[in-house]
Coordinates of C-alpha atoms and ligand atoms in Angstrom, one line a residue:
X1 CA -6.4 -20.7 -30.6
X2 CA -6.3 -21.7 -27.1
X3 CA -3.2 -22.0 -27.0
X4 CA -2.4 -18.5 -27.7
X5 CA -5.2 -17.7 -25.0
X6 CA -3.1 -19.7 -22.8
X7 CA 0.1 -18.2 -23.2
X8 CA -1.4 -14.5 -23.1
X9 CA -2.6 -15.4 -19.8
X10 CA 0.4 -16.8 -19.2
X11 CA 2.3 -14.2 -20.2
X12 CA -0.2 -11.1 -18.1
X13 CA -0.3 -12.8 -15.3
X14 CA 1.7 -11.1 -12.0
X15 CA 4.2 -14.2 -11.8
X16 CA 5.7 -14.2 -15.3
X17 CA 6.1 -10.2 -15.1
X18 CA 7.7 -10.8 -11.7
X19 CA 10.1 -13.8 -12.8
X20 CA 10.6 -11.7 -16.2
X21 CA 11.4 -8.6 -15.0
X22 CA 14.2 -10.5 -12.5
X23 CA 15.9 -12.6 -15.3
X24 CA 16.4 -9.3 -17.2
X25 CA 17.5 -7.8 -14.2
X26 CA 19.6 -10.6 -13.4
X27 CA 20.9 -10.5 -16.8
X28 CA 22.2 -7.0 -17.7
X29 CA 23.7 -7.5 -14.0
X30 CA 25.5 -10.5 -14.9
X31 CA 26.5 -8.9 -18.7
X32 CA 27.4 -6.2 -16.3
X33 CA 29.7 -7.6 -14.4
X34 CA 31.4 -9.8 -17.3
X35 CA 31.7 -6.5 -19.0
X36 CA 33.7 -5.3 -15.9
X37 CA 36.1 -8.2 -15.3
X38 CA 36.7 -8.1 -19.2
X39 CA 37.9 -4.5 -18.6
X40 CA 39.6 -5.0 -15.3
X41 CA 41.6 -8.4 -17.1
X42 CA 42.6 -6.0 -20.0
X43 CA 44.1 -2.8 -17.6
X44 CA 45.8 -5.8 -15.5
X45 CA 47.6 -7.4 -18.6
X46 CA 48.0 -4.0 -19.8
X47 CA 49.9 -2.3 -16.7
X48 CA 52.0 -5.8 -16.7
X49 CA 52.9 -5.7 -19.8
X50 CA 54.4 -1.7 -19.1
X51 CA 55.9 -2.6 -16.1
X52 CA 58.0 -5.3 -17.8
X53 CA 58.9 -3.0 -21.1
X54 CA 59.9 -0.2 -18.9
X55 CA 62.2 -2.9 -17.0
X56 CA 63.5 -4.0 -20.4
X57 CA 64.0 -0.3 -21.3
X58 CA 66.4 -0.2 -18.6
X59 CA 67.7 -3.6 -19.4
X60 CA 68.7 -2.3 -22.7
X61 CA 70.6 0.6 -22.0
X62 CA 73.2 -2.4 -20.3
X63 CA 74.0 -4.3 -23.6
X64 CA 73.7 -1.7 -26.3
X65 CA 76.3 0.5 -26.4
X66 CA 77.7 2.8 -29.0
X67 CA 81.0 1.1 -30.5
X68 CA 83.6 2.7 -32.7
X69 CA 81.6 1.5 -36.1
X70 CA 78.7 2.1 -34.3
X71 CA 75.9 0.9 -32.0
X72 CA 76.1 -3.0 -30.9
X73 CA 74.8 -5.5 -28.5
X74 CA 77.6 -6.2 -25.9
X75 CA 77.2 -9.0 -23.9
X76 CA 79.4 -12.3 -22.6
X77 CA 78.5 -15.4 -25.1
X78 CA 78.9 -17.6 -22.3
X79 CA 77.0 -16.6 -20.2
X80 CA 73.4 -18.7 -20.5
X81 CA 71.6 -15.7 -18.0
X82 CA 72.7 -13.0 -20.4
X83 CA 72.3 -14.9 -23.9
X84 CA 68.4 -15.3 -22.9
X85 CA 67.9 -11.9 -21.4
X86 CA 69.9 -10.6 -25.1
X87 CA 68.0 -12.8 -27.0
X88 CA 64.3 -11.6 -25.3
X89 CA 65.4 -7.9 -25.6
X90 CA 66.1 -8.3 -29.4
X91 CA 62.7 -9.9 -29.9
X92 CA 60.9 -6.9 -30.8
X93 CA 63.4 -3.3 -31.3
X94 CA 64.1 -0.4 -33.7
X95 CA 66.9 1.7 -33.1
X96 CA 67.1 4.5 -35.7
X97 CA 69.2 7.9 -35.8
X98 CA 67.6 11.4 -35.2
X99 CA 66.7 11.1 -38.3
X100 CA 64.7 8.1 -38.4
X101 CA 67.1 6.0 -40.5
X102 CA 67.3 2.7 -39.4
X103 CA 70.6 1.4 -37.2
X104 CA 69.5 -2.1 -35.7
X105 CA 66.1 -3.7 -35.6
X106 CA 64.5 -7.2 -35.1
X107 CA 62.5 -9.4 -38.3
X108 CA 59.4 -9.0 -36.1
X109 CA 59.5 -4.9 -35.6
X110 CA 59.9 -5.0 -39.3
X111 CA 57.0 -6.9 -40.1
X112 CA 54.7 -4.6 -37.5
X113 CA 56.0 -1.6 -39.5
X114 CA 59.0 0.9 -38.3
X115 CA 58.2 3.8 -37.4
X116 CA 58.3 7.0 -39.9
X117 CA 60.9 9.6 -39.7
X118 CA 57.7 12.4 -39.1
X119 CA 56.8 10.1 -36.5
X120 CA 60.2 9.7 -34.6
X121 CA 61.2 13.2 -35.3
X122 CA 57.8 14.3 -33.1
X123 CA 59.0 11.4 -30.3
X124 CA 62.4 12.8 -30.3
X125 CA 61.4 16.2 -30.2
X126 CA 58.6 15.5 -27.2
X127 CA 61.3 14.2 -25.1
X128 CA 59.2 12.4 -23.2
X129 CA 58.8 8.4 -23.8
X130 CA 55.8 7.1 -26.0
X131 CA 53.5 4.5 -25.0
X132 CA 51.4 2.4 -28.0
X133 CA 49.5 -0.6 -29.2
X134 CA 50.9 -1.6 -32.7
X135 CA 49.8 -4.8 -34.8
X136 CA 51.4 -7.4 -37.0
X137 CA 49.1 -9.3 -38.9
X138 CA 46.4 -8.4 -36.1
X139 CA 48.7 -9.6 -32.8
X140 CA 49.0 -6.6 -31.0
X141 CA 52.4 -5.3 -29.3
X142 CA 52.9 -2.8 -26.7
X143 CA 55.9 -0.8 -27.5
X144 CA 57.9 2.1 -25.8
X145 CA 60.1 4.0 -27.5
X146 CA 61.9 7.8 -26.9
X147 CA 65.1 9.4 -27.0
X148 CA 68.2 6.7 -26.3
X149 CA 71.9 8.7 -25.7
X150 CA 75.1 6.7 -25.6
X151 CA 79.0 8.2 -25.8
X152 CA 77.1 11.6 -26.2
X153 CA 75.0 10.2 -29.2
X154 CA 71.4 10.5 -29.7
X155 CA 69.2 7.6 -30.8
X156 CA 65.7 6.9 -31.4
X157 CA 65.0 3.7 -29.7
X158 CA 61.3 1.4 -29.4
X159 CA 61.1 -1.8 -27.3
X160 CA 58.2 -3.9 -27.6
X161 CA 56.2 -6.5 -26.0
X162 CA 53.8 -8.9 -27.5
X163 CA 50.2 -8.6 -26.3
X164 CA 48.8 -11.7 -28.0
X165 CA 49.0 -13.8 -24.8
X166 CA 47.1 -11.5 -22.5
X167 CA 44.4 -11.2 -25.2
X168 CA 44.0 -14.7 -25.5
X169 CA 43.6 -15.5 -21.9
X170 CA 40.8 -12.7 -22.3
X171 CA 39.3 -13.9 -25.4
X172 CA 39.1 -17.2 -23.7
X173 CA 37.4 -15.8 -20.6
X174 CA 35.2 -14.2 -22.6
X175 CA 34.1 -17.1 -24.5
X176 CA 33.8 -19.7 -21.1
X177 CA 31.9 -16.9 -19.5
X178 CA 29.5 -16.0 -22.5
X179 CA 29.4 -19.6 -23.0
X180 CA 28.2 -20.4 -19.0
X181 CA 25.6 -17.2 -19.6
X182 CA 22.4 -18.7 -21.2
X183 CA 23.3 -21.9 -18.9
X184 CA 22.8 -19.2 -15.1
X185 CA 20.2 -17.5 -17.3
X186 CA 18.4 -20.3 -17.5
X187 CA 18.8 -21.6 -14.2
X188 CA 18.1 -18.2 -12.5
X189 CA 14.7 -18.1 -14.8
X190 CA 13.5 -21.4 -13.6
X191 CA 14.2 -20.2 -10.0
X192 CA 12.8 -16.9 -10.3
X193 CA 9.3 -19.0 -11.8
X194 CA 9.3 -21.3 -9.1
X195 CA 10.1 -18.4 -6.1
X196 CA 7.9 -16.1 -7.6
X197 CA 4.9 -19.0 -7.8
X198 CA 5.7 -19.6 -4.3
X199 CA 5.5 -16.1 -3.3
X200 CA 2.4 -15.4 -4.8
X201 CA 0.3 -18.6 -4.2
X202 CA -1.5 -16.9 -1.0
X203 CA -3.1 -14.3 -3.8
X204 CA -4.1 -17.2 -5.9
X205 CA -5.6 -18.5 -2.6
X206 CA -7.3 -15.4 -1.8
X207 CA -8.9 -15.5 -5.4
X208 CA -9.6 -19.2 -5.1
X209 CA -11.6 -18.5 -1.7
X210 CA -13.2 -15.2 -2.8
X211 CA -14.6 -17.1 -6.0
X212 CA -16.4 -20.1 -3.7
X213 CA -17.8 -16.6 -1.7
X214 CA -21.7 -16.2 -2.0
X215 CA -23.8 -14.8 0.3
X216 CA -24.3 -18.0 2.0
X217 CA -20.9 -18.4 3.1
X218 CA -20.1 -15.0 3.9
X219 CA -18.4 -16.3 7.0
X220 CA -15.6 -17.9 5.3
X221 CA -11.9 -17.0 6.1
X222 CA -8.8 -17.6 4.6
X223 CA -6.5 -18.7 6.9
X224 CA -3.4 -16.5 7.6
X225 CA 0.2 -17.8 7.4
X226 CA 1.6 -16.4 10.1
X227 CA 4.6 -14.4 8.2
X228 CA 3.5 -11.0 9.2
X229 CA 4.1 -9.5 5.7
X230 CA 2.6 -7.7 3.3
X231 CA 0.3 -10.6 1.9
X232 CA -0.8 -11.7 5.9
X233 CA -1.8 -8.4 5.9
X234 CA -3.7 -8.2 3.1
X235 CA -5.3 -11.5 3.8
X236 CA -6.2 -9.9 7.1
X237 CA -7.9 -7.3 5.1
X238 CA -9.7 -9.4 3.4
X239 CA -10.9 -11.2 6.0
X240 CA -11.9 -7.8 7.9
X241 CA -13.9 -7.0 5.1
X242 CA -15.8 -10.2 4.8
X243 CA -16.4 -9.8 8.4
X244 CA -18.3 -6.3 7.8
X245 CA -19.9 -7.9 5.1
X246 CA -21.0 -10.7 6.9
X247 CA -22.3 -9.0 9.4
X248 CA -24.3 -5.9 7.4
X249 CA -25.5 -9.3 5.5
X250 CA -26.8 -10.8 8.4
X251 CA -28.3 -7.1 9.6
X252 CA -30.4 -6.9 6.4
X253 CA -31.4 -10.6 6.9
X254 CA -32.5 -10.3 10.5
X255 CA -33.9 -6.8 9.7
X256 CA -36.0 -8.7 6.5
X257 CA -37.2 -11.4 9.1
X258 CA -38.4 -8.6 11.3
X259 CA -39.9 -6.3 8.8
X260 CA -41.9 -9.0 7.7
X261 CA -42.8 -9.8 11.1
X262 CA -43.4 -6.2 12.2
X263 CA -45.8 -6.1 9.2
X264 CA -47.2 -9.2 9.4
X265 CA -49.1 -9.0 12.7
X266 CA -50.6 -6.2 12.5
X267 CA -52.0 -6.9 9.3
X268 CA -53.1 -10.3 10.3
X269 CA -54.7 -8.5 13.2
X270 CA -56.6 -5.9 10.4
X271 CA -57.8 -8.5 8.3
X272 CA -59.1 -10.6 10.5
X273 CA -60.5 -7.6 12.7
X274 CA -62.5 -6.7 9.3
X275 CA -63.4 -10.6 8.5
X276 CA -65.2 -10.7 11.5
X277 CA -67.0 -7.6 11.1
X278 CA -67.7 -8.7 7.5
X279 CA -69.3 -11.9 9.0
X280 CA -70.6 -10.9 12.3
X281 CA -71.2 -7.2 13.2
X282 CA -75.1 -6.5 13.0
X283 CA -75.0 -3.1 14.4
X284 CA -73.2 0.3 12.8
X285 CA -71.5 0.5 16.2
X286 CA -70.1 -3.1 16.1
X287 CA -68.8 -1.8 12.4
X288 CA -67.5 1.8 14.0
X289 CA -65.9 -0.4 16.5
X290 CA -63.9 -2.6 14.5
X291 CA -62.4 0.4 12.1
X292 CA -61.1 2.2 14.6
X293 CA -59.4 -0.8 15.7
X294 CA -58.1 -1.3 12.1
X295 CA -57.2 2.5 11.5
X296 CA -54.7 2.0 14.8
X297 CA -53.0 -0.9 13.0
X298 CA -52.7 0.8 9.9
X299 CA -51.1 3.4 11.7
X300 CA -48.7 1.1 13.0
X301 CA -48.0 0.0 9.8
X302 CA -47.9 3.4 8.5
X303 CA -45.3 4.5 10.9
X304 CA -43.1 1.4 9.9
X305 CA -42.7 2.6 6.3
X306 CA -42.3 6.3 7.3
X307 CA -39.3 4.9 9.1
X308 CA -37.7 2.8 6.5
X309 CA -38.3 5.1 3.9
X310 CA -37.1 8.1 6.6
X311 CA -33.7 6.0 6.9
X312 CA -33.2 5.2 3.2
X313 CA -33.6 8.6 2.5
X314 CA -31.5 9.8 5.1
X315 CA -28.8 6.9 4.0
X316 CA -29.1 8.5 -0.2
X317 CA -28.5 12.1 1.6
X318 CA -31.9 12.6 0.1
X319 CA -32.8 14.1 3.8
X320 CA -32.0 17.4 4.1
X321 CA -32.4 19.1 6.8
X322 CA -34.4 22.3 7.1
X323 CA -32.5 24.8 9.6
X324 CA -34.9 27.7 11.5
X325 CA -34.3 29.2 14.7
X326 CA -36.4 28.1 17.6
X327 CA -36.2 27.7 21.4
X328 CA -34.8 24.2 21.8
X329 CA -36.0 24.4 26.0
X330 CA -39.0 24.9 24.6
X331 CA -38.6 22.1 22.3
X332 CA -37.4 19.5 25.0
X333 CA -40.4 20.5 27.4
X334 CA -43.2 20.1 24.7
X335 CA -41.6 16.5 23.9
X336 CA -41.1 15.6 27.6
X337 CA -44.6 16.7 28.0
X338 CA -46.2 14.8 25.4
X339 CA -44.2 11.7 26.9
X340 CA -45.3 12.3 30.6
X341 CA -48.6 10.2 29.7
X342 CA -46.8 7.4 28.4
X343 CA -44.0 7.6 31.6
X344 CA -47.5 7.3 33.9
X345 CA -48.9 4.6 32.0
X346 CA -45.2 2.5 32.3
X347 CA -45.0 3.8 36.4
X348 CA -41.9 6.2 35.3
X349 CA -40.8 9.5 36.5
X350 CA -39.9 11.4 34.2
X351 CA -38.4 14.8 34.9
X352 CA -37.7 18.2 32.4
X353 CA -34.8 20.4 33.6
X354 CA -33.8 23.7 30.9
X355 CA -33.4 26.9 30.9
X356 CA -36.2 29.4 30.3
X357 CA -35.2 30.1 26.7
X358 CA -32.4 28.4 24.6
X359 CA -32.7 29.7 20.6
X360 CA -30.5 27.6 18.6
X361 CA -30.7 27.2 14.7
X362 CA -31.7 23.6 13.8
X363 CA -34.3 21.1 11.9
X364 CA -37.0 21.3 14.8
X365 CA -38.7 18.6 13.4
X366 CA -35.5 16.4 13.3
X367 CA -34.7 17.6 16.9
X368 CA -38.2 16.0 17.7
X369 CA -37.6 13.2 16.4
X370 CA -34.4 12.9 18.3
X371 CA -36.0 13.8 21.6
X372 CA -38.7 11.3 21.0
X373 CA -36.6 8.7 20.2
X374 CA -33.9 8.9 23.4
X375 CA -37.1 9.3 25.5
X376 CA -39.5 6.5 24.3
X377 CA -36.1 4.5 24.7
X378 CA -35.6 5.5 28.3
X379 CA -39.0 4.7 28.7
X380 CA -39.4 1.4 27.9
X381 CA -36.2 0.0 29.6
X382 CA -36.6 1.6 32.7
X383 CA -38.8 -0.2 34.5
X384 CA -42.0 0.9 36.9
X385 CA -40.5 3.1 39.5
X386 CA -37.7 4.3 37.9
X387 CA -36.4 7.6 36.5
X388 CA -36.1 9.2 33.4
X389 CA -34.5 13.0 33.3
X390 CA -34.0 14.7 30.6
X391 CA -31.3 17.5 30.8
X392 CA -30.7 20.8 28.4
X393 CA -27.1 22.9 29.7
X394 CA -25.4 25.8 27.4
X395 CA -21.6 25.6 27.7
X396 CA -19.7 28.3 25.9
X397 CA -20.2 27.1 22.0
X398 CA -22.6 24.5 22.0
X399 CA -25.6 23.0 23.8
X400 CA -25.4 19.6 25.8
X401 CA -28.7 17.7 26.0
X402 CA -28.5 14.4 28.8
X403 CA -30.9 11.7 29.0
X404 CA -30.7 9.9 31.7
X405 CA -32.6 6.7 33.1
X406 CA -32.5 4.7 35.8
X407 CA -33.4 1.4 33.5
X408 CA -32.2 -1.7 32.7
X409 CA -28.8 -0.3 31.0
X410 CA -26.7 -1.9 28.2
X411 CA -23.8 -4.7 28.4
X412 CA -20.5 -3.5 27.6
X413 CA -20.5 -5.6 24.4
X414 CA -23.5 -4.0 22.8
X415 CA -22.8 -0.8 23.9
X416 CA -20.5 -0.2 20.6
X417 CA -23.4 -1.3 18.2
X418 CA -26.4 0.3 19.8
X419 CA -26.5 3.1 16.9
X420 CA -26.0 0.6 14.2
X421 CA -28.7 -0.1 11.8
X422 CA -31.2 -2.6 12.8
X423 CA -29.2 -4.2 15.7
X424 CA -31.4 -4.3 19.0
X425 CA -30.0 -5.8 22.4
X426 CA -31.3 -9.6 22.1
X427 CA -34.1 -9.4 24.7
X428 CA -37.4 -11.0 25.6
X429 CA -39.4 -7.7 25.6
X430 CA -42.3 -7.7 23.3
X431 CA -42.0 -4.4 22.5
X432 CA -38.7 -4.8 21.0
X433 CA -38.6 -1.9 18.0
X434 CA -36.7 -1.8 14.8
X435 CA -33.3 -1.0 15.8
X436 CA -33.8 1.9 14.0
X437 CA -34.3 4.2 16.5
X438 CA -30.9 5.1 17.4
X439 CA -29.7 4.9 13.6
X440 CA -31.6 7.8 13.4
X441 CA -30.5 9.8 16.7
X442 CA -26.9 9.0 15.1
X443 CA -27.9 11.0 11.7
X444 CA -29.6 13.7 13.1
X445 CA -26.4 14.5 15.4
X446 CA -24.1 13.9 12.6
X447 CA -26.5 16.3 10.4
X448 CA -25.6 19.2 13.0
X449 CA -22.3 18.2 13.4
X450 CA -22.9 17.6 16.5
X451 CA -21.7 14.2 19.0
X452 CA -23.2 11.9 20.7
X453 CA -21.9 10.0 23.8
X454 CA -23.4 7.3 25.6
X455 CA -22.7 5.4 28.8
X456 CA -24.3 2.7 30.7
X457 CA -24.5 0.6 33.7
X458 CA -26.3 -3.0 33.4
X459 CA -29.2 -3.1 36.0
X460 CA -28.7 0.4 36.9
X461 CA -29.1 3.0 34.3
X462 CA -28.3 4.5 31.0
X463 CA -27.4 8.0 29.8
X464 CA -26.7 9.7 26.4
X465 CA -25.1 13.1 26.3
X466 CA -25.7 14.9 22.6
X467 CA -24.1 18.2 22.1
X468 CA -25.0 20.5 19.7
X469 CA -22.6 23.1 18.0
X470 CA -23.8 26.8 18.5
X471 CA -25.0 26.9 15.5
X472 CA -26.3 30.6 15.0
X473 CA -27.1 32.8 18.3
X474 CA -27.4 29.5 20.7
X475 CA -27.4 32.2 23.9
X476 CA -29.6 31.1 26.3
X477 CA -31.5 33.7 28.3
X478 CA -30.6 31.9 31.2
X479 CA -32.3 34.0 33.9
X480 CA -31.0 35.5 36.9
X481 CA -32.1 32.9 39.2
X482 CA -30.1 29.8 38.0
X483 CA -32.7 27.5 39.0
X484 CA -33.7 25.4 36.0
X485 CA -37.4 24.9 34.9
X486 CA -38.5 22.2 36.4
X487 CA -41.6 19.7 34.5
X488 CA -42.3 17.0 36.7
X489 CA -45.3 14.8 36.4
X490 CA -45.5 11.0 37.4
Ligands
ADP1 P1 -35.2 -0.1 19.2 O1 -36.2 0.4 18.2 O2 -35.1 -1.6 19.2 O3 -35.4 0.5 20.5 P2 -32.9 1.5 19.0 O4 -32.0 1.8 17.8 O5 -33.7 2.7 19.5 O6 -33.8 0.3 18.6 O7 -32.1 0.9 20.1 C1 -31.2 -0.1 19.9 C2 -31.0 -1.0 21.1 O8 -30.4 -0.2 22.1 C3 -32.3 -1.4 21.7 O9 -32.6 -2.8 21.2 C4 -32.1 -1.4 23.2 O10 -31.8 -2.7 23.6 C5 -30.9 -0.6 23.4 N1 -31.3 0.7 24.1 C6 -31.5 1.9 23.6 N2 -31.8 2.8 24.5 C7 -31.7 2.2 25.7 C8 -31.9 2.6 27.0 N3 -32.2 3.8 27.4 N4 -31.7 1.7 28.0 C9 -31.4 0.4 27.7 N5 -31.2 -0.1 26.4 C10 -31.4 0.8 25.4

């Protein structure tokens, strides 16, 4: 039973198809090429064997000649040369008159058969010489025969040759080399198994590293080997995608860690704000007192898991977003002015500049939240006497919206990640967020099919340009005097 298991493996697995599908490849080439030579060895002997019968034809005509009691071999008896040339002529011949009765003809023609009068009459009458393959007792001869004229009288006369020879030296090398087959057949399928075992041990290495893989080890690599072909490259692949996976593994770790700890203060701070007014406030005031200070932690909190659930839902496409027209200048002066307080309170400046009226067709509140999130950002890394300016400009087709800051900036290296999920600047600022700030600035642009662009300068200054497609009648009444609105507070 396991056996059989075995050898199905065995027998589905990638290295026996390949070695397989090679040996019968290799195979019907080789039975191919036998086939051919088989062929090529048979015209060869074939031709030869022509060549020499038409030469004997010829030879003929010089010792048969027509006597006065008829047709007879003429030659000198002591003469060795002749004799044997005499001697191979009258090995296989059938002379016969027009009529196809026979004159002269060897023991050997007689035994293949002589030809039929029908037969020589149609030869005779053709003209032209004939060319065929006879047998005696199953050794073939090649014989020519046609129209032979001596003293002005006509004859029927067939020379042969025996082909027995040339078919033996191909039966033989068909034999040897049908023999040898199974023997390279072998030997090629032992060789295809091992080369195509070597070739595909890096796959069985991939499979042997990517079953040790847990999430513990995400950071393990298989090493490449250098050859730059297809199986580096899918190694490479594989490594690239443990790489992503690493890192989104280590995202949702660190962003666990945090959650907790996002959550976990504040509601340390609301229980043991309500412990001690369970235990110690006498007055309703001392009571009022400490719920406030509870309700603003539960806001916190609150605003946390609007955000993760926001995110989640925006991730599921369960977001959609809600398109109405409204006056986007009007928009980015009510968020810069709700932010002007906050600016104050940090020492910032924080300037407005738009046009009187931009109408655009968009999800206001997701615009908000866009606003809100570039600015609180621009905010809190610029530091007290800085600047933060936030810019709305129609171009032909789309609006661009800058926010610029005169902050702390961004090193180049995290300047790719800064809209991936969770992933903050490492920093010793308490008020580090989420990381999800920018995730969300990211989805809202992508929502409007819009792009966002951001540049930075460590120690001097960061600013992200959004543009927004003119979606619907983005034409701002931009008013005679060009002069934008200026809010400025701070
Ligand atoms: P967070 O909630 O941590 O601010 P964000 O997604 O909004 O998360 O931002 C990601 C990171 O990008 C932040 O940790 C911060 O270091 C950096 N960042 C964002 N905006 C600015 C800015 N205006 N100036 C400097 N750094 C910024």
């Amino acid at each position: 039973m396991r056996l059989t298991a075995g050898l199905l493996r065995t027998t589905r697995s990638l290295r026996f198809r390949l070695a397989a599908g090679y040996l019968v490849f290799f195979t019907i080439c080789l039975i191919a090429i036998g086939g051919f030579f088989r062929f090529s060895l048979h015209v060869i002997i074939q031709n030869e064997t022509d060549a020499a019968l038409e030469e004997a034809w010829g030879a003929v005509k010089g010792y048969l000649t027509v006597e006065k009691y008829g047709p007879d071999w003429q030659y000198d008896g002591y003469d060795a040369d002749e004799i044997f040339i005499v001697s191979r002529l009258q090995r296989v011949y059938l002379l016969t008159d027009i009529n196809g009765k026979p004159v002269l003809h060897s023991p050997i023609y007689d035994s293949i058969g002589l030809d039929s009068p029908a037969e020589i009459k149609r030869i005779l009458q053709s003209g032209a010489p004939s060319w065929r393959t006879k047998y005696d007792h199953g050794e073939p001869y090649r014989i020519r025969s046609g129209r032979w004229t001596d003293k002005n009288q006509v004859f029927y006369l067939a020379v042969g040759r025996s082909l027995g020879e040339g078919e033996r030296i191909i039966g033989r090398f068909t034999r040897d080399y049908f023999l040898i087959l199974p023997l390279v057949i072998l030997v090629c399928g032992v060789l295809g198994w091992y080369v195509a075992g070597r070739a595909l041990e890096p796959l069985n290495s991939v499979s042997r590293t990517a079953q040790r893989i847990t999430s513990s080890n995400l950071s393990t690599q298989i090493p490449r080997r250098g050859a730059g072909d297809e199986l580096d490259h899918l190694i490479e692949t594989f490594n690239g995608m443990m790489e992503r996976l690493h890192l989104s593994f280590e995202q949702i770790r660190q962003f666990s860690t945090d959650v907790s700890h996002e959550l976990r203060t504040p509601l340390t701070v609301v229980r043991g704000q309500l412990e001690v007014a369970l235990f110690t406030a006498k007055s309703p005031e001392q009571y009022r007192e400490a719920m406030e200070n509870a309700l603003e932690d539960v806001e916190r909190l609150s605003s946390i898991v609007r955000a993760l659930l926001l995110l989640s839902q925006s991730e599921t496409g369960q977001l959609v977003l809600q398109k109405s027209e409204f006056d986007l200048a009007e928009a980015v002066r009510d968020v810069a002015d709700q932010f002007q307080i906050p600016a104050e309170g940090d020492g910032v400046r924080l300037l407005a500049e738009t046009p009187e009226h931009f109408p655009v067709q968009a999800d206001r509140i997701q615009i908000d939240r866009l606003l809100s999130n570039l600015l609180s950002n621009a905010i809190k890394y610029t530091p007290a006497g800085g600047e933060v300016r936030v810019r709305l400009s129609a171009e032909p087709g789309q609006a661009t919206l800058t926010v610029e800051d005169s902050g702390v900036g961004i090193a180049p290296e995290h300047l790719p990640h800064i809209f991936d999920r969770f992933y903050r600047v490492p920093s010793a600022d308490p008020r580090k967020g989420l990381g999800l700030g920018l995730s969300f600035v990211a989805w809202i642009v992508k929502a409007h099919g819009g792009a966002v662009h951001v540049e930075s300068q460590p120690g001097q200054g960061t600013r992200f340009t959004i543009s927004l497609p003119a979606a619907a009648p983005i034409r701002p009444a931009i008013e005679s005097d060009p002069a934008m609105r200026e809010t400025t507070r701070g």
